[in-house]
Amino acid sequence: MSYAELARLVDAEAAAWPGGGERRLVLVELEATVPSIVSYLAALNAGHVVLLAAQGRAQHLIDAWSPDDLASRRDGTWVVTSAVPDGRHDLHPDLALLLSTSGSTGSPKLVRLSREGVQANAADIAEALGLGPADRAVTTLPLHYCYGLSVLHSHLQVGASILLTDGSVVDPELWEAMRAFGVTSLSGVPHTFDLLESSGAPTASVPSLRLVTQAGGRFDPAKARAWAARGRREGWDLRLMYGQTEATARMAVSAPGRALQEPASVGSAIGAGRFTVRDGRSELPVGRVGELHYAGPNVMLGYAEAPDDLSRGRDITELATGDLARLRPDGTVEIVGRRSSFLKINGVRVDVERVEQLLAAEGLAALVGGTDERLLALVVADQGDDDALAERTRQMLVKATGLPHHRLSVAAVPALPRHASGKPDRAAIGPAFDLIGAAAADRPAGSSTAALVALYAELLARPDATADSTFVDLGGDSLSYVELSIHLEERLGALPADWPQRPIRELSTDAPRRRSRFARVDTTIVLRALAIVAIVGSHTHVFRVLGGAHILLGVAGYNFARFAASATAARETWRRVWTTVARITVPTSVWVAAVGLATGTYSVANLVMLNWIFGSDRWSSTWRLWFIEALVWNLLAFAALLSVPAVRRLHARAPFALAAGVALLGATARLDFVDLTSPPGRGTAPAVLWLIAIGWAAQVASGRRQRLLLSVLIIATLPGFMDNAVREATIGAGLLLIVWVRTLPVPRPLVPVLAVLAGASLYVYVTHFEVYRSTDWALVNFGLALGIGLLAWLAATRLTARLGRRLHRDGSPAAADPEPLPSTPQEALR
């Protein structure tokens, strides 16, 4: 059906609605059929207030709310019937939609939603997911449910298509229809993914599928990571979301490609929404756990518990979600539990306070909480058999809740965690289980939470690091990534690909991995080390391997995608890029001012990174730092590009297409249609932009097809670029490694050497030009060039660490660590 035909039907039904134009309360038993959706849209279009219900399950709503009209299926036919000729409700002018709160029985409490809130949420969801007219959804969720309804709204908002079906994801017919109609997006709650997994759903058989979204309850991070990895293999992206009926539908959406790296995060606030974490009335700092609050245009007007409430206007502007969460520095949210006394596990609604009362009646002092995946219970042990007590409590919980045994976790503790006021601290249940698991695990020395916190604090110069910190939270970037990843690999074995986004606590509680003679080292680290050795070795004439600097540009693009472009907001992308640029330009400019200007090697243009514009038209010493200048200005250009709203939406929708398109466009600069690349040769920012974009595209590429396309682009554009076939082949080999190989096996004794070389690569590059021809002996020059660079790097690292400690010395107190820290980082390292 076309939009024109849909509009004609909606307008005709709205014009013929009973009541003569008076606003009415309309109950719609919404289903995935054209007549049902037409009635729903017609009622809204006519200005009525719609109360949604499931088909055939509306009687308790009818009894409680006495709707004026009823749109439903009767004897197989969709009909709209009127209960009274004149409207009998006083309806507030802002009120448009009423949805039931989940789990309500008897006289149900309704959520009052405004027309503006529904409209804003549809637009914000569509923008966050990068939806457009070419998208096509499928109704795998009930439309009377806020998540399913938001799929309808967001796709109608942008002129997209919707395949209407009541089929289940386990039905082969549904997958045949998805293939036949070219469905591009699939939506599900956690139970949907259980069904997909148990039925062996053929997601790979739908080539048009580009997007899979999850909401409706906490998704186990391990499952999220597994599904995200599956999506990367099959060419679609998993987007994790967070919402409540009280916020119309969605409040947060994860950024493209981030579910694999950040499976515990639900993303950042959409549109004009804003999250805060509170303890009572006090707003908590980033990283602290408290109740999550949300403010935005999609927040409900308030609840309605009786028909008289329908005349009320807005009661609230900020929603207390009832969920326990922490905010990360980049604005993303991690849900850690629920503050309210209700959980929904396996579809079973559990009142944890009632469960505590039942256990107390059996003489057990307990504190119960959990997530949407598992019920957690701490029970006080009285000098008995802890294991026996835990098992007895578990059996009671099975009987009291009806939950299966594997959904229950019980631990005996000496005392229940409490606030200073003496009230039970339900937020401490999850961390208590973390500590119990950590104490029981058999780990190699130096991999405890305390030791890893000390390691992060020392290497990132962040004494405020806590067990809940992540590498990204602490301001880590491509320059600090090298040393920390090597240390972690040494302590923990092979690291997960998303370790920079994982809390330290989660890394420390992973089971120890079997160690071998070879370590798996990030390919970009190996390439950084080898490239700087190749650059210095070639300049000192120890050997001749050209192309190292161009490979480093590809590595820089890869890290731009990993640490900056992945941010969910433009301002955060800018913050991360500025941090990286500062760590590059400050030491470079200091060296130029202290050495280069004094010796005449460099000019003022070098000092401000503009020699590529104002420099000589012939090769001279002022062109030695071309690599630094090209890198800095292209990173800033990419950040500016991602600040354009339309481009950011495209990045959210198709990050590989954007990055590969930038690479392809940038590659045209080498064709000399305009004089961008000379003089001298291929050392200007426009000339090498495409190499950095290649690295960007390599990091976001998902599936063999995209990697093949990128490989073709590399192979097609390199010939003739440097007028040196061997150099071009070297560059191509390095770029293809970035595209296809995430880690490389390295003999363990060589790992520290690679780590030092990669970490010091910037300083070696900047300083080596002053000493690489100091003597008549090539090997001596080679050693001097590397040595001076390493010394400069060590000095800068010490200075940065000292400044970091000073900056954070007077900062706000960090959250309490789950176990006492050693007195010094060095003690922990020992």
Short mmCIF file of C-alpha atoms in Angstrom, two decimals, residues 653-808:
data_model
loop_
_atom_site.label_atom_id
_atom_site.label_comp_id
_atom_site.label_asym_id
_atom_site.label_seq_id
_atom_site.Cartn_x
_atom_site.Cartn_y
_atom_site.Cartn_z
CA ARG A 653 22.73 4.04 9.47
CA ALA A 654 25.69 2.87 7.37
CA PRO A 655 29.11 3.62 8.90
CA PHE A 656 31.01 1.50 6.37
CA ALA A 657 29.36 3.18 3.41
CA LEU A 658 30.30 6.61 4.77
CA ALA A 659 33.92 5.71 5.57
CA ALA A 660 34.48 3.87 2.29
CA GLY A 661 32.85 6.73 0.41
CA VAL A 662 35.21 9.22 2.06
CA ALA A 663 38.15 6.97 1.11
CA LEU A 664 36.99 6.72 -2.49
CA LEU A 665 36.44 10.47 -2.74
CA GLY A 666 39.78 11.18 -1.09
CA ALA A 667 41.59 8.87 -3.49
CA THR A 668 40.64 11.15 -6.38
CA ALA A 669 43.06 13.77 -5.00
CA ARG A 670 45.96 11.68 -6.25
CA LEU A 671 44.60 11.91 -9.80
CA ASP A 672 45.62 15.58 -9.85
CA PHE A 673 42.30 16.90 -11.19
CA VAL A 674 43.18 19.88 -9.02
CA ASP A 675 46.61 20.74 -7.66
CA LEU A 676 46.09 19.38 -4.13
CA THR A 677 48.98 16.99 -3.80
CA SER A 678 51.99 18.94 -4.94
CA PRO A 679 54.52 19.99 -4.06
CA PRO A 680 56.33 17.88 -2.97
CA GLY A 681 54.83 14.55 -3.95
CA ARG A 682 52.33 12.78 -1.73
CA GLY A 683 52.91 14.56 1.57
CA THR A 684 49.95 16.92 1.93
CA ALA A 685 46.83 16.39 4.00
CA PRO A 686 44.43 16.05 1.02
CA ALA A 687 46.73 13.61 -0.74
CA VAL A 688 46.73 11.06 2.10
CA LEU A 689 43.22 11.60 3.44
CA TRP A 690 42.05 8.43 1.70
CA LEU A 691 44.60 6.29 3.58
CA ILE A 692 43.23 7.41 6.96
CA ALA A 693 39.68 6.81 5.68
CA ILE A 694 40.72 3.29 4.62
CA GLY A 695 41.64 2.57 8.25
CA TRP A 696 38.32 4.07 9.39
CA ALA A 697 36.42 1.82 6.98
CA ALA A 698 38.45 -1.23 8.04
CA GLN A 699 37.42 -0.84 11.67
CA VAL A 700 33.67 -0.56 10.93
CA ALA A 701 33.62 -3.18 8.16
CA SER A 702 31.33 -6.08 9.03
CA GLY A 703 31.24 -9.30 7.08
CA ARG A 704 33.36 -10.68 4.29
CA ARG A 705 31.61 -8.68 1.58
CA GLN A 706 32.55 -5.29 3.02
CA ARG A 707 36.13 -6.38 3.63
CA LEU A 708 36.37 -7.61 0.05
CA LEU A 709 35.05 -4.29 -1.26
CA LEU A 710 37.60 -2.42 0.83
CA SER A 711 40.39 -4.70 -0.40
CA VAL A 712 39.41 -4.00 -4.00
CA LEU A 713 39.52 -0.27 -3.26
CA ILE A 714 43.04 -0.57 -1.82
CA ILE A 715 44.36 -2.68 -4.67
CA ALA A 716 42.78 -0.45 -7.33
CA THR A 717 43.97 2.91 -5.98
CA LEU A 718 47.55 2.21 -4.85
CA PRO A 719 49.30 1.55 -8.21
CA GLY A 720 51.08 4.71 -9.30
CA PHE A 721 50.46 6.50 -6.01
CA MET A 722 54.15 6.63 -5.05
CA ASP A 723 55.69 5.81 -8.46
CA ASN A 724 57.43 2.93 -6.67
CA ALA A 725 55.85 -0.51 -7.02
CA VAL A 726 57.67 -2.02 -4.03
CA ARG A 727 56.66 0.87 -1.76
CA GLU A 728 53.07 0.65 -2.94
CA ALA A 729 53.05 -3.12 -2.32
CA THR A 730 54.36 -2.55 1.21
CA ILE A 731 51.63 -0.01 1.93
CA GLY A 732 49.02 -2.33 0.45
CA ALA A 733 50.18 -5.27 2.58
CA GLY A 734 49.93 -3.18 5.74
CA LEU A 735 46.46 -1.88 4.89
CA LEU A 736 45.18 -5.34 4.00
CA LEU A 737 46.43 -6.65 7.34
CA ILE A 738 44.37 -3.96 9.07
CA VAL A 739 41.32 -4.97 7.05
CA TRP A 740 41.51 -8.74 7.53
CA VAL A 741 43.52 -9.55 10.67
CA ARG A 742 42.54 -8.27 14.12
CA THR A 743 45.43 -9.84 16.09
CA LEU A 744 48.78 -11.42 15.25
CA PRO A 745 50.70 -14.15 17.13
CA VAL A 746 53.92 -12.80 18.63
CA PRO A 747 56.50 -14.76 20.67
CA ARG A 748 56.08 -13.61 24.26
CA PRO A 749 59.70 -12.41 24.70
CA LEU A 750 59.16 -9.96 21.81
CA VAL A 751 55.94 -8.48 23.18
CA PRO A 752 57.59 -5.91 25.51
CA VAL A 753 59.86 -4.80 22.65
CA LEU A 754 56.87 -4.25 20.35
CA ALA A 755 55.01 -2.44 23.13
CA VAL A 756 57.83 0.01 23.73
CA LEU A 757 58.42 0.69 20.04
CA ALA A 758 54.71 1.16 19.31
CA GLY A 759 54.17 3.35 22.38
CA ALA A 760 57.14 5.55 21.57
CA SER A 761 56.54 5.70 17.80
CA LEU A 762 55.38 9.35 17.77
CA TYR A 763 58.41 10.55 19.72
CA VAL A 764 60.82 8.47 17.66
CA TYR A 765 59.35 9.90 14.44
CA VAL A 766 59.54 13.52 15.63
CA THR A 767 63.06 13.39 17.11
CA HIS A 768 64.94 11.02 14.82
CA PHE A 769 65.50 13.59 12.06
CA GLU A 770 67.95 15.49 14.30
CA VAL A 771 70.27 12.50 14.84
CA TYR A 772 69.79 10.09 11.95
CA ARG A 773 72.91 11.41 10.17
CA SER A 774 75.03 12.20 13.23
CA THR A 775 77.89 9.81 12.40
CA ASP A 776 79.30 7.91 9.48
CA TRP A 777 78.05 4.61 10.83
CA ALA A 778 74.52 3.64 9.85
CA LEU A 779 73.95 1.26 12.78
CA VAL A 780 75.07 3.90 15.29
CA ASN A 781 72.69 6.41 13.75
CA PHE A 782 69.93 3.82 13.85
CA GLY A 783 70.52 3.21 17.55
CA LEU A 784 70.75 6.90 18.34
CA ALA A 785 67.51 7.67 16.49
CA LEU A 786 65.59 5.01 18.38
CA GLY A 787 67.25 5.80 21.70
CA ILE A 788 66.62 9.55 21.66
CA GLY A 789 62.98 8.93 20.76
CA LEU A 790 62.57 6.40 23.57
CA LEU A 791 64.10 8.79 26.10
CA ALA A 792 61.78 11.58 24.96
CA TRP A 793 58.82 9.24 25.28
CA LEU A 794 59.81 8.16 28.80
CA ALA A 795 60.24 11.78 29.89
CA ALA A 796 56.87 12.79 28.43
CA THR A 797 55.17 9.77 30.01
CA ARG A 798 56.53 10.64 33.46
CA LEU A 799 55.48 14.27 33.07
CA THR A 800 51.99 13.29 31.94
CA ALA A 801 51.60 10.91 34.87
CA ARG A 802 52.68 13.63 37.30
CA LEU A 803 50.25 16.15 35.81
CA GLY A 804 47.46 13.58 35.84
CA ARG A 805 47.96 12.90 39.52
CA ARG A 806 48.01 16.61 40.27
CA LEU A 807 44.84 17.27 38.26
CA HIS A 808 42.92 14.56 40.07
#
